[in-house]
PDB file of N, CA, C and O in Angstrom:
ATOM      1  N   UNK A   1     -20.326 -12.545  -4.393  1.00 48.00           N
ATOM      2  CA  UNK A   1     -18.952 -13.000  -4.241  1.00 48.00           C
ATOM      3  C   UNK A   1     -18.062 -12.352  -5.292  1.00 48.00           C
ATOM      4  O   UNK A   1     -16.955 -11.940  -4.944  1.00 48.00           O
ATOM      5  N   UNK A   2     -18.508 -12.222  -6.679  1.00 56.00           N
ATOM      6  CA  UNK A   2     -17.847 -11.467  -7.536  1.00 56.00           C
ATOM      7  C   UNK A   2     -17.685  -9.919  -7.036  1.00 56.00           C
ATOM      8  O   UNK A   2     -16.627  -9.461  -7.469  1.00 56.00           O
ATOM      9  N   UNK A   3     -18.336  -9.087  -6.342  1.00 61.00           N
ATOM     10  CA  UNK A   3     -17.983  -8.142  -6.171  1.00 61.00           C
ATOM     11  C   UNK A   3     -16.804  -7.625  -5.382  1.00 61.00           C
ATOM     12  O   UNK A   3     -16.039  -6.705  -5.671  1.00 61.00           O
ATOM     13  N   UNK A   4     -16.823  -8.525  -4.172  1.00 62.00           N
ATOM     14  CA  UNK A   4     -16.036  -8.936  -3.249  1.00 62.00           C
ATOM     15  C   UNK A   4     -14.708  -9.307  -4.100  1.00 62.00           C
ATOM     16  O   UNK A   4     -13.639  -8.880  -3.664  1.00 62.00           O
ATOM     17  N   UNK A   5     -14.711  -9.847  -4.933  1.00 60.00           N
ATOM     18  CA  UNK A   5     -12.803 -10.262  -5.267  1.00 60.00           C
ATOM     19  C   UNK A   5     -12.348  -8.833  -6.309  1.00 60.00           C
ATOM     20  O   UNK A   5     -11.305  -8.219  -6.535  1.00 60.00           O
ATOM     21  N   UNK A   6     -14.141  -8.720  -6.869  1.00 58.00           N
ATOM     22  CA  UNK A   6     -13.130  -7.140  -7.925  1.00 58.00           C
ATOM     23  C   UNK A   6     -12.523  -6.492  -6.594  1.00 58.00           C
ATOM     24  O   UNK A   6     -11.329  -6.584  -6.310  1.00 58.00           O
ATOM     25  N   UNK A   7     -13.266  -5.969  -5.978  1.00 69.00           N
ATOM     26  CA  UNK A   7     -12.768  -4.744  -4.528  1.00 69.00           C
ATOM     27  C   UNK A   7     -11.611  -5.509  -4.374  1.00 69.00           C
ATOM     28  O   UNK A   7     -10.689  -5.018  -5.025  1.00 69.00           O
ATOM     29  N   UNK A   8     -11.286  -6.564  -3.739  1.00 74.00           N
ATOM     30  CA  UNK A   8     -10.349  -6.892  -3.346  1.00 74.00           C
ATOM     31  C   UNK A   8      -9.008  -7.258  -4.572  1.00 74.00           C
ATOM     32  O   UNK A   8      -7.950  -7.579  -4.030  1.00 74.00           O
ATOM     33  N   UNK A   9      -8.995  -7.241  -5.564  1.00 86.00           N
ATOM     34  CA  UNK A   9      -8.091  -7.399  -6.804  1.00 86.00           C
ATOM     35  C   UNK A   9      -7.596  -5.734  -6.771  1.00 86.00           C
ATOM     36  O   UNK A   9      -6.417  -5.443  -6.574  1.00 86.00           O
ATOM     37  N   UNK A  10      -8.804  -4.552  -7.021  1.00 88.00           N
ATOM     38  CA  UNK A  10      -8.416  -2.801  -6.890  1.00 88.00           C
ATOM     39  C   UNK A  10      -7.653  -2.761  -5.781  1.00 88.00           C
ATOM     40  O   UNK A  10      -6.438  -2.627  -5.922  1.00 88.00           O
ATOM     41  N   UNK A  11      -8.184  -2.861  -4.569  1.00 91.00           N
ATOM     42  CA  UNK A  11      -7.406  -2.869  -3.313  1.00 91.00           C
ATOM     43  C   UNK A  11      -5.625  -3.328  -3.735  1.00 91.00           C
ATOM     44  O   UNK A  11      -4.596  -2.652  -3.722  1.00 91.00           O
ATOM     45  N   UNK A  12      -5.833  -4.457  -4.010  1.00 91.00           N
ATOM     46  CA  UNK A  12      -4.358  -5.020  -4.050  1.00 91.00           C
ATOM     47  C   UNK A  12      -3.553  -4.114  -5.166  1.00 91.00           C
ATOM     48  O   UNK A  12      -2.403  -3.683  -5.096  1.00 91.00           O
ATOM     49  N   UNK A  13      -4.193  -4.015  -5.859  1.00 92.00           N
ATOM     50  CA  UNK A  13      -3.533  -3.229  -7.083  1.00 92.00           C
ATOM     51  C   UNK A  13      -2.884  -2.094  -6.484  1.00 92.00           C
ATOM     52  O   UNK A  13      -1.716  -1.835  -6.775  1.00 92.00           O
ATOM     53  N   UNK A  14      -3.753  -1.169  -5.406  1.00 93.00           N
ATOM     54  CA  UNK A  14      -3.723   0.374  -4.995  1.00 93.00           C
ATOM     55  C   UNK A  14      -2.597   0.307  -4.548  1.00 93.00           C
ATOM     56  O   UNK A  14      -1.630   1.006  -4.849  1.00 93.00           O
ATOM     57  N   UNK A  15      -2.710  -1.148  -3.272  1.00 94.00           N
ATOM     58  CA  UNK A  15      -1.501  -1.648  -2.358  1.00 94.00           C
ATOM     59  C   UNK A  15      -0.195  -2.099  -3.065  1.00 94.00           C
ATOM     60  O   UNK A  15       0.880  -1.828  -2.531  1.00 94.00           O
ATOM     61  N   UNK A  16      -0.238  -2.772  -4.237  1.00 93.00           N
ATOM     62  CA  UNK A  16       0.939  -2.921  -4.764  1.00 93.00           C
ATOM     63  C   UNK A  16       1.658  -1.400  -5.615  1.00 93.00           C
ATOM     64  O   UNK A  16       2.849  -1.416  -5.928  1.00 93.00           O
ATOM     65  N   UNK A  17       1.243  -0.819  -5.756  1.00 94.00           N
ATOM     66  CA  UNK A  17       1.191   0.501  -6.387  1.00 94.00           C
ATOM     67  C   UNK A  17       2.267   1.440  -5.761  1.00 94.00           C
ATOM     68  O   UNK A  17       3.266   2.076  -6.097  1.00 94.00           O
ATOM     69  N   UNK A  18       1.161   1.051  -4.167  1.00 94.00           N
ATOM     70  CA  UNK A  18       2.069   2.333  -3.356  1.00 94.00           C
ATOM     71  C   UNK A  18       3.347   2.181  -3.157  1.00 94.00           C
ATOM     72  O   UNK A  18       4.262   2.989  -3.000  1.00 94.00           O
ATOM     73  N   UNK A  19       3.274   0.577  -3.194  1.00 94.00           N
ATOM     74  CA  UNK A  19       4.966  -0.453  -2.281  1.00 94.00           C
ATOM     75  C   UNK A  19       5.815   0.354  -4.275  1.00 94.00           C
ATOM     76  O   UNK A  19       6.701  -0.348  -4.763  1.00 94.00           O
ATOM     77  N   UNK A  20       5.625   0.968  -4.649  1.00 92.00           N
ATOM     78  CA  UNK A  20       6.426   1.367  -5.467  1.00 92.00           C
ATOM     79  C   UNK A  20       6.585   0.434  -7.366  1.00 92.00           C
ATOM     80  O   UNK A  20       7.316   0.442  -8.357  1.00 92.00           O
ATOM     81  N   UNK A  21       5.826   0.030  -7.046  1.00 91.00           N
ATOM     82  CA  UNK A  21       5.311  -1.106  -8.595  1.00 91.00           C
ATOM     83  C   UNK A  21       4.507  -0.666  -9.594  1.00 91.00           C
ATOM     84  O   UNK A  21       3.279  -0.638  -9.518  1.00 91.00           O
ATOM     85  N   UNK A  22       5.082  -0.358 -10.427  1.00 87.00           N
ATOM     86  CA  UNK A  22       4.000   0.241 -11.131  1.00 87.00           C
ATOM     87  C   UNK A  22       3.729  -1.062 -12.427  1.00 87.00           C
ATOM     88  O   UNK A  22       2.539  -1.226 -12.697  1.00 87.00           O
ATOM     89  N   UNK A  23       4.219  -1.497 -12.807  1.00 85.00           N
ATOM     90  CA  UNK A  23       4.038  -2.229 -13.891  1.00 85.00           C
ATOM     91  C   UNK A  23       2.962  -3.237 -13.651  1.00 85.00           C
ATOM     92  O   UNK A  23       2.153  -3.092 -12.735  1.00 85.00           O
ATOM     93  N   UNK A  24       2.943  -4.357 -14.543  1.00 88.00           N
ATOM     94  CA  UNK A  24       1.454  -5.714 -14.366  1.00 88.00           C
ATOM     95  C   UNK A  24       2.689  -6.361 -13.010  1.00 88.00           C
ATOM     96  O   UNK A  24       3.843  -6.139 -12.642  1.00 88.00           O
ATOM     97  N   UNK A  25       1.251  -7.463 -12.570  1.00 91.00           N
ATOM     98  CA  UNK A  25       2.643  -8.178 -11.209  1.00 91.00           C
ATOM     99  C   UNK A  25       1.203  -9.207 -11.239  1.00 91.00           C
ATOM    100  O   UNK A  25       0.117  -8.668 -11.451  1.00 91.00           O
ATOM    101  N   UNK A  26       1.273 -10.483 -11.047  1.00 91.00           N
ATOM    102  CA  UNK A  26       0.677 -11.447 -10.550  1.00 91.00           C
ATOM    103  C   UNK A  26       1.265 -11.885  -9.442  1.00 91.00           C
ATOM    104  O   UNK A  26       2.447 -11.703  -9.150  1.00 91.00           O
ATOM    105  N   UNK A  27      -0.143 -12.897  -8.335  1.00 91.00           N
ATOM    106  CA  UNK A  27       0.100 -13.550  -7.074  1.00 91.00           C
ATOM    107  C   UNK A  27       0.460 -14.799  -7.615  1.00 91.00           C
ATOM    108  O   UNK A  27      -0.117 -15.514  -8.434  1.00 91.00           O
ATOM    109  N   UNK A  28       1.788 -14.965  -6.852  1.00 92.00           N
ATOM    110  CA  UNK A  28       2.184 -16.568  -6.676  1.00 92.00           C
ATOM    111  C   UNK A  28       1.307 -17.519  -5.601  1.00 92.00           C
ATOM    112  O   UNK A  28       1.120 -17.367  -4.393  1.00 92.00           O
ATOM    113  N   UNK A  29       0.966 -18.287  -6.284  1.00 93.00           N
ATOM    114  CA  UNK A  29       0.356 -19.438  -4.627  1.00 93.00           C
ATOM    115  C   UNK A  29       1.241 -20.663  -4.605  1.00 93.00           C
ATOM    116  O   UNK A  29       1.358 -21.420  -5.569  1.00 93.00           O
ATOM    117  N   UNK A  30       1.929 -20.829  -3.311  1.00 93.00           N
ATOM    118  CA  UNK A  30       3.168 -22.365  -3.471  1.00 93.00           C
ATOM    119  C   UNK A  30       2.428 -22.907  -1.968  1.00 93.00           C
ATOM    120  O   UNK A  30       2.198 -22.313  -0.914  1.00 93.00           O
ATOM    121  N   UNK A  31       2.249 -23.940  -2.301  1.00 93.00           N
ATOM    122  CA  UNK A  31       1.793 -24.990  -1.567  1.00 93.00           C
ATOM    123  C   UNK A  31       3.364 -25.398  -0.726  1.00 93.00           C
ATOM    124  O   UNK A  31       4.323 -25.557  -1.482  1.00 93.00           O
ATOM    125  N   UNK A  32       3.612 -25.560   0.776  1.00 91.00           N
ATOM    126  CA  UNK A  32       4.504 -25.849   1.306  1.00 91.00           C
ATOM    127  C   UNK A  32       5.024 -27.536   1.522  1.00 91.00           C
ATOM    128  O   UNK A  32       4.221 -28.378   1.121  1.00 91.00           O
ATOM    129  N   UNK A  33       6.164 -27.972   2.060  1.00 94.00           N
ATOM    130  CA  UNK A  33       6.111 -28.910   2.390  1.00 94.00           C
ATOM    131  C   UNK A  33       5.026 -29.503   3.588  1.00 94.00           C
ATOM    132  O   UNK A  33       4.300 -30.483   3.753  1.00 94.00           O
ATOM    133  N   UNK A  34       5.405 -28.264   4.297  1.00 94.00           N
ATOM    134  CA  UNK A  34       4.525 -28.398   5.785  1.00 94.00           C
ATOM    135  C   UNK A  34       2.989 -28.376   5.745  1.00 94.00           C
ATOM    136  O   UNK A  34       2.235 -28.539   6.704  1.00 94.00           O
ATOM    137  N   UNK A  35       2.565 -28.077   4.077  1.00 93.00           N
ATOM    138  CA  UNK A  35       1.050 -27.664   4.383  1.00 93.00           C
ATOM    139  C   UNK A  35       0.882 -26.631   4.290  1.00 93.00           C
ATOM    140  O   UNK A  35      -0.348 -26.675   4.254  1.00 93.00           O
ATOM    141  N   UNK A  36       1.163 -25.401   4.195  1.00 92.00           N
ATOM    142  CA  UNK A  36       0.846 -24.147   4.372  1.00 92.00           C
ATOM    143  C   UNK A  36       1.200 -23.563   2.718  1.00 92.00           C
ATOM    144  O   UNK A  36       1.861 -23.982   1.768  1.00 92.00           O
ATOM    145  N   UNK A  37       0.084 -21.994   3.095  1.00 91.00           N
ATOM    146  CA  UNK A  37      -0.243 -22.364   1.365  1.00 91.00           C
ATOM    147  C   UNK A  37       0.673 -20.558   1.718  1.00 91.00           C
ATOM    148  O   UNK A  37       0.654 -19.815   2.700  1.00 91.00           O
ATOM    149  N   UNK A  38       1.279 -20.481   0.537  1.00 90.00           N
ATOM    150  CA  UNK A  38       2.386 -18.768   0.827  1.00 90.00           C
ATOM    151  C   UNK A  38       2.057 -18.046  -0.641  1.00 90.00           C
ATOM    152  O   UNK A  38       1.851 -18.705  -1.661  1.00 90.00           O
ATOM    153  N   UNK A  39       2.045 -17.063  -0.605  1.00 92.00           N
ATOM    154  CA  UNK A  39       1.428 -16.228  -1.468  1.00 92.00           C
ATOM    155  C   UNK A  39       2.304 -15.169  -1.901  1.00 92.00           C
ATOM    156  O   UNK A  39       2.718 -14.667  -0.856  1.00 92.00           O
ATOM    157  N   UNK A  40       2.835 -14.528  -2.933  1.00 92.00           N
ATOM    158  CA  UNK A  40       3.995 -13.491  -2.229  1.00 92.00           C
ATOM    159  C   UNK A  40       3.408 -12.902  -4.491  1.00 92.00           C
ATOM    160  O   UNK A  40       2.893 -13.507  -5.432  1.00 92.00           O
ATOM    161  N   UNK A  41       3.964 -11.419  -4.248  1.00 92.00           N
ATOM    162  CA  UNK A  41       3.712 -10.502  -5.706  1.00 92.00           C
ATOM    163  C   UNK A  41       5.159 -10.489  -6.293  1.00 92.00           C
ATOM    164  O   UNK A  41       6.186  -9.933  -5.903  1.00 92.00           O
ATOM    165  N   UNK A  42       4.855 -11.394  -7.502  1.00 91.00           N
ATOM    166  CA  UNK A  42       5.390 -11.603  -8.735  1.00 91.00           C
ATOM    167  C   UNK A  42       5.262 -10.186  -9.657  1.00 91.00           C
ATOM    168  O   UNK A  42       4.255  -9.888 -10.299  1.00 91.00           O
ATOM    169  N   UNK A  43       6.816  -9.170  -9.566  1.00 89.00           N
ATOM    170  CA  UNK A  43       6.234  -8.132 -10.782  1.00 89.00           C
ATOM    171  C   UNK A  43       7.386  -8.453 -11.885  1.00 89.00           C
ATOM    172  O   UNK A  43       8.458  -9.057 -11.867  1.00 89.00           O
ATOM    173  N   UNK A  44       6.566  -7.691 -12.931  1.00 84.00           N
ATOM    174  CA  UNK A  44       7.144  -7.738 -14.339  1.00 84.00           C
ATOM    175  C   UNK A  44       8.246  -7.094 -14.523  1.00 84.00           C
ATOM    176  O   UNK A  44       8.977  -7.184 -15.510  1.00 84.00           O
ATOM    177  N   UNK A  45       8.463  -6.154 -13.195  1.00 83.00           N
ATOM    178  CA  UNK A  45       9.919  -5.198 -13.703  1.00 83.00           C
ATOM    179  C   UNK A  45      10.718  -6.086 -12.428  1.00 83.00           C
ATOM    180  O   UNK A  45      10.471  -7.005 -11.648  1.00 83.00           O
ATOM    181  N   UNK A  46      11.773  -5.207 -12.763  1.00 88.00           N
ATOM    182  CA  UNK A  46      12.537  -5.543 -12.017  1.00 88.00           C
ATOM    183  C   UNK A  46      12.323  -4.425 -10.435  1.00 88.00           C
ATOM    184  O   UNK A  46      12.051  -3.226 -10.506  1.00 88.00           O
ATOM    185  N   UNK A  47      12.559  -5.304  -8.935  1.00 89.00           N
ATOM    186  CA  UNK A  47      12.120  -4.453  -8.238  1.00 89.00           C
ATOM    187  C   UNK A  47      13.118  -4.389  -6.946  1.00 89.00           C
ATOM    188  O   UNK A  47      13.793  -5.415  -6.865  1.00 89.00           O
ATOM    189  N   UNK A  48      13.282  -3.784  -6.293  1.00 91.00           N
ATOM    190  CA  UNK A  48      14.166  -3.609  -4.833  1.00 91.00           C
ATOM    191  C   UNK A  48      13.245  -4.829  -3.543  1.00 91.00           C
ATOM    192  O   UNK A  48      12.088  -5.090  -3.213  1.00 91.00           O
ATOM    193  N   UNK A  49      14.364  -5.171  -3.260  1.00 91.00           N
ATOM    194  CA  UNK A  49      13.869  -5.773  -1.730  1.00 91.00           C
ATOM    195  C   UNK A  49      13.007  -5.524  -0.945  1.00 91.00           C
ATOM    196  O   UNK A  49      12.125  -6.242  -0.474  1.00 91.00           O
ATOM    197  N   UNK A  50      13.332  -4.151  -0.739  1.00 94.00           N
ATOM    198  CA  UNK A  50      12.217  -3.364  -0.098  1.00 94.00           C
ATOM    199  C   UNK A  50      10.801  -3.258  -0.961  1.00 94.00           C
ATOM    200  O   UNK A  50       9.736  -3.232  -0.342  1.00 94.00           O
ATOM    201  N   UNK A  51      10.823  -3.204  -2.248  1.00 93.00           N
ATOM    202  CA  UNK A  51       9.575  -2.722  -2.671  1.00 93.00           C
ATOM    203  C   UNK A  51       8.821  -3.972  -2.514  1.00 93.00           C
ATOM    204  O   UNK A  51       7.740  -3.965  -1.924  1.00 93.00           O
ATOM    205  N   UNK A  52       9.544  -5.509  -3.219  1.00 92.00           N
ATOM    206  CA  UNK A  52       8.998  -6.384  -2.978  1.00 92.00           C
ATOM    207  C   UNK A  52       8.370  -7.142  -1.265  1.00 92.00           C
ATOM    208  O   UNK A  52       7.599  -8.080  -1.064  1.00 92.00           O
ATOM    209  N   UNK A  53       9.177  -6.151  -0.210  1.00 93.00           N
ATOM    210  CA  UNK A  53       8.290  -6.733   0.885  1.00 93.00           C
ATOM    211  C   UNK A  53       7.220  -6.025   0.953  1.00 93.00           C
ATOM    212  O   UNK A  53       6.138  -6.464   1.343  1.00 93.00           O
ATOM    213  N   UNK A  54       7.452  -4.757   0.544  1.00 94.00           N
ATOM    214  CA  UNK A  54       6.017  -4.176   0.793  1.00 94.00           C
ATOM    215  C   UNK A  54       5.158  -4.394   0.162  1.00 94.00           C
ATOM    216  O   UNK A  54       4.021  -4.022   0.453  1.00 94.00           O
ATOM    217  N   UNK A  55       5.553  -5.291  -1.249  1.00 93.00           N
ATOM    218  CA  UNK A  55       4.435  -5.568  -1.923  1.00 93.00           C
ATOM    219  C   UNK A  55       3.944  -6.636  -1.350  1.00 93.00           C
ATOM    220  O   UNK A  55       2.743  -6.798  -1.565  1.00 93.00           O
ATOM    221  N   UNK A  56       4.379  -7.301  -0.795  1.00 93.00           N
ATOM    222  CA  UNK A  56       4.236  -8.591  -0.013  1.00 93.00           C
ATOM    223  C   UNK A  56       3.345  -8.798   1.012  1.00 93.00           C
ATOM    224  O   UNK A  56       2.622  -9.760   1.268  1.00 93.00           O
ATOM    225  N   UNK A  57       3.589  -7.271   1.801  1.00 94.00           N
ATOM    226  CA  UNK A  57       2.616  -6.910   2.961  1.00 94.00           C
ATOM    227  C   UNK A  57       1.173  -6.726   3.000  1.00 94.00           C
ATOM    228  O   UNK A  57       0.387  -6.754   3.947  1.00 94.00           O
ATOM    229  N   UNK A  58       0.925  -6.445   1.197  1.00 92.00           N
ATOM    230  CA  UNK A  58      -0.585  -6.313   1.101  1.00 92.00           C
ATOM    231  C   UNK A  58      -1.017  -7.433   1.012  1.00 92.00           C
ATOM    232  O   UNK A  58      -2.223  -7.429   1.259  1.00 92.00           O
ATOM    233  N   UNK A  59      -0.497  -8.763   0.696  1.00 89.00           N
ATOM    234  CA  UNK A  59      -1.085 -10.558   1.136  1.00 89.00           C
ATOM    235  C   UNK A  59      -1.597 -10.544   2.610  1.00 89.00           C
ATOM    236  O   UNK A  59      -2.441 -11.286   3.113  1.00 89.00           O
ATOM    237  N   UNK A  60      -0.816  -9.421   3.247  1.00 81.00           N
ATOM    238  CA  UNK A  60      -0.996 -10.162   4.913  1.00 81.00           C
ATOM    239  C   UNK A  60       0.343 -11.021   5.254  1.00 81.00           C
ATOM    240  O   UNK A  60       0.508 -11.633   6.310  1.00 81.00           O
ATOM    241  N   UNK A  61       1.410 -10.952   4.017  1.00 55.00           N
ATOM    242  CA  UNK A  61       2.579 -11.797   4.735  1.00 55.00           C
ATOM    243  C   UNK A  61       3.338 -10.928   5.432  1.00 55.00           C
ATOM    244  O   UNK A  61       4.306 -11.333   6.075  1.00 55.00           O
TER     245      UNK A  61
END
């Protein structure tokens, strides 16, 4: 199981990378009213709309 989240932590990294991010960025997790759990990349710089959906896109949102 540990191997599985490193791959998948590199992966995200590669993916947040490309969406134009270069700096550190952590995942937000917010629990909804409705129940539903939303996930979206928190970066350290400052970033464009666009970069942040695409960073967004590597969650699967």
């Amino acid at each position: 199981m540990q191997e599985k989240q490193v791959t998948a932590d590199a992966d995200l990294a590669r993916c947040v990378a490309a969406a134009g991010i270069d700096g550190a960025f952590a995942v937000s997790t917010t629990l909804t009213e409705s129940g539903d759990i939303r996930q979206t990349v928190k970066a350290d710089e400052d970033v464009s709309p666009a970069q942040a959906a695409a960073a967004n896109k590597c969650l699967g949102a």
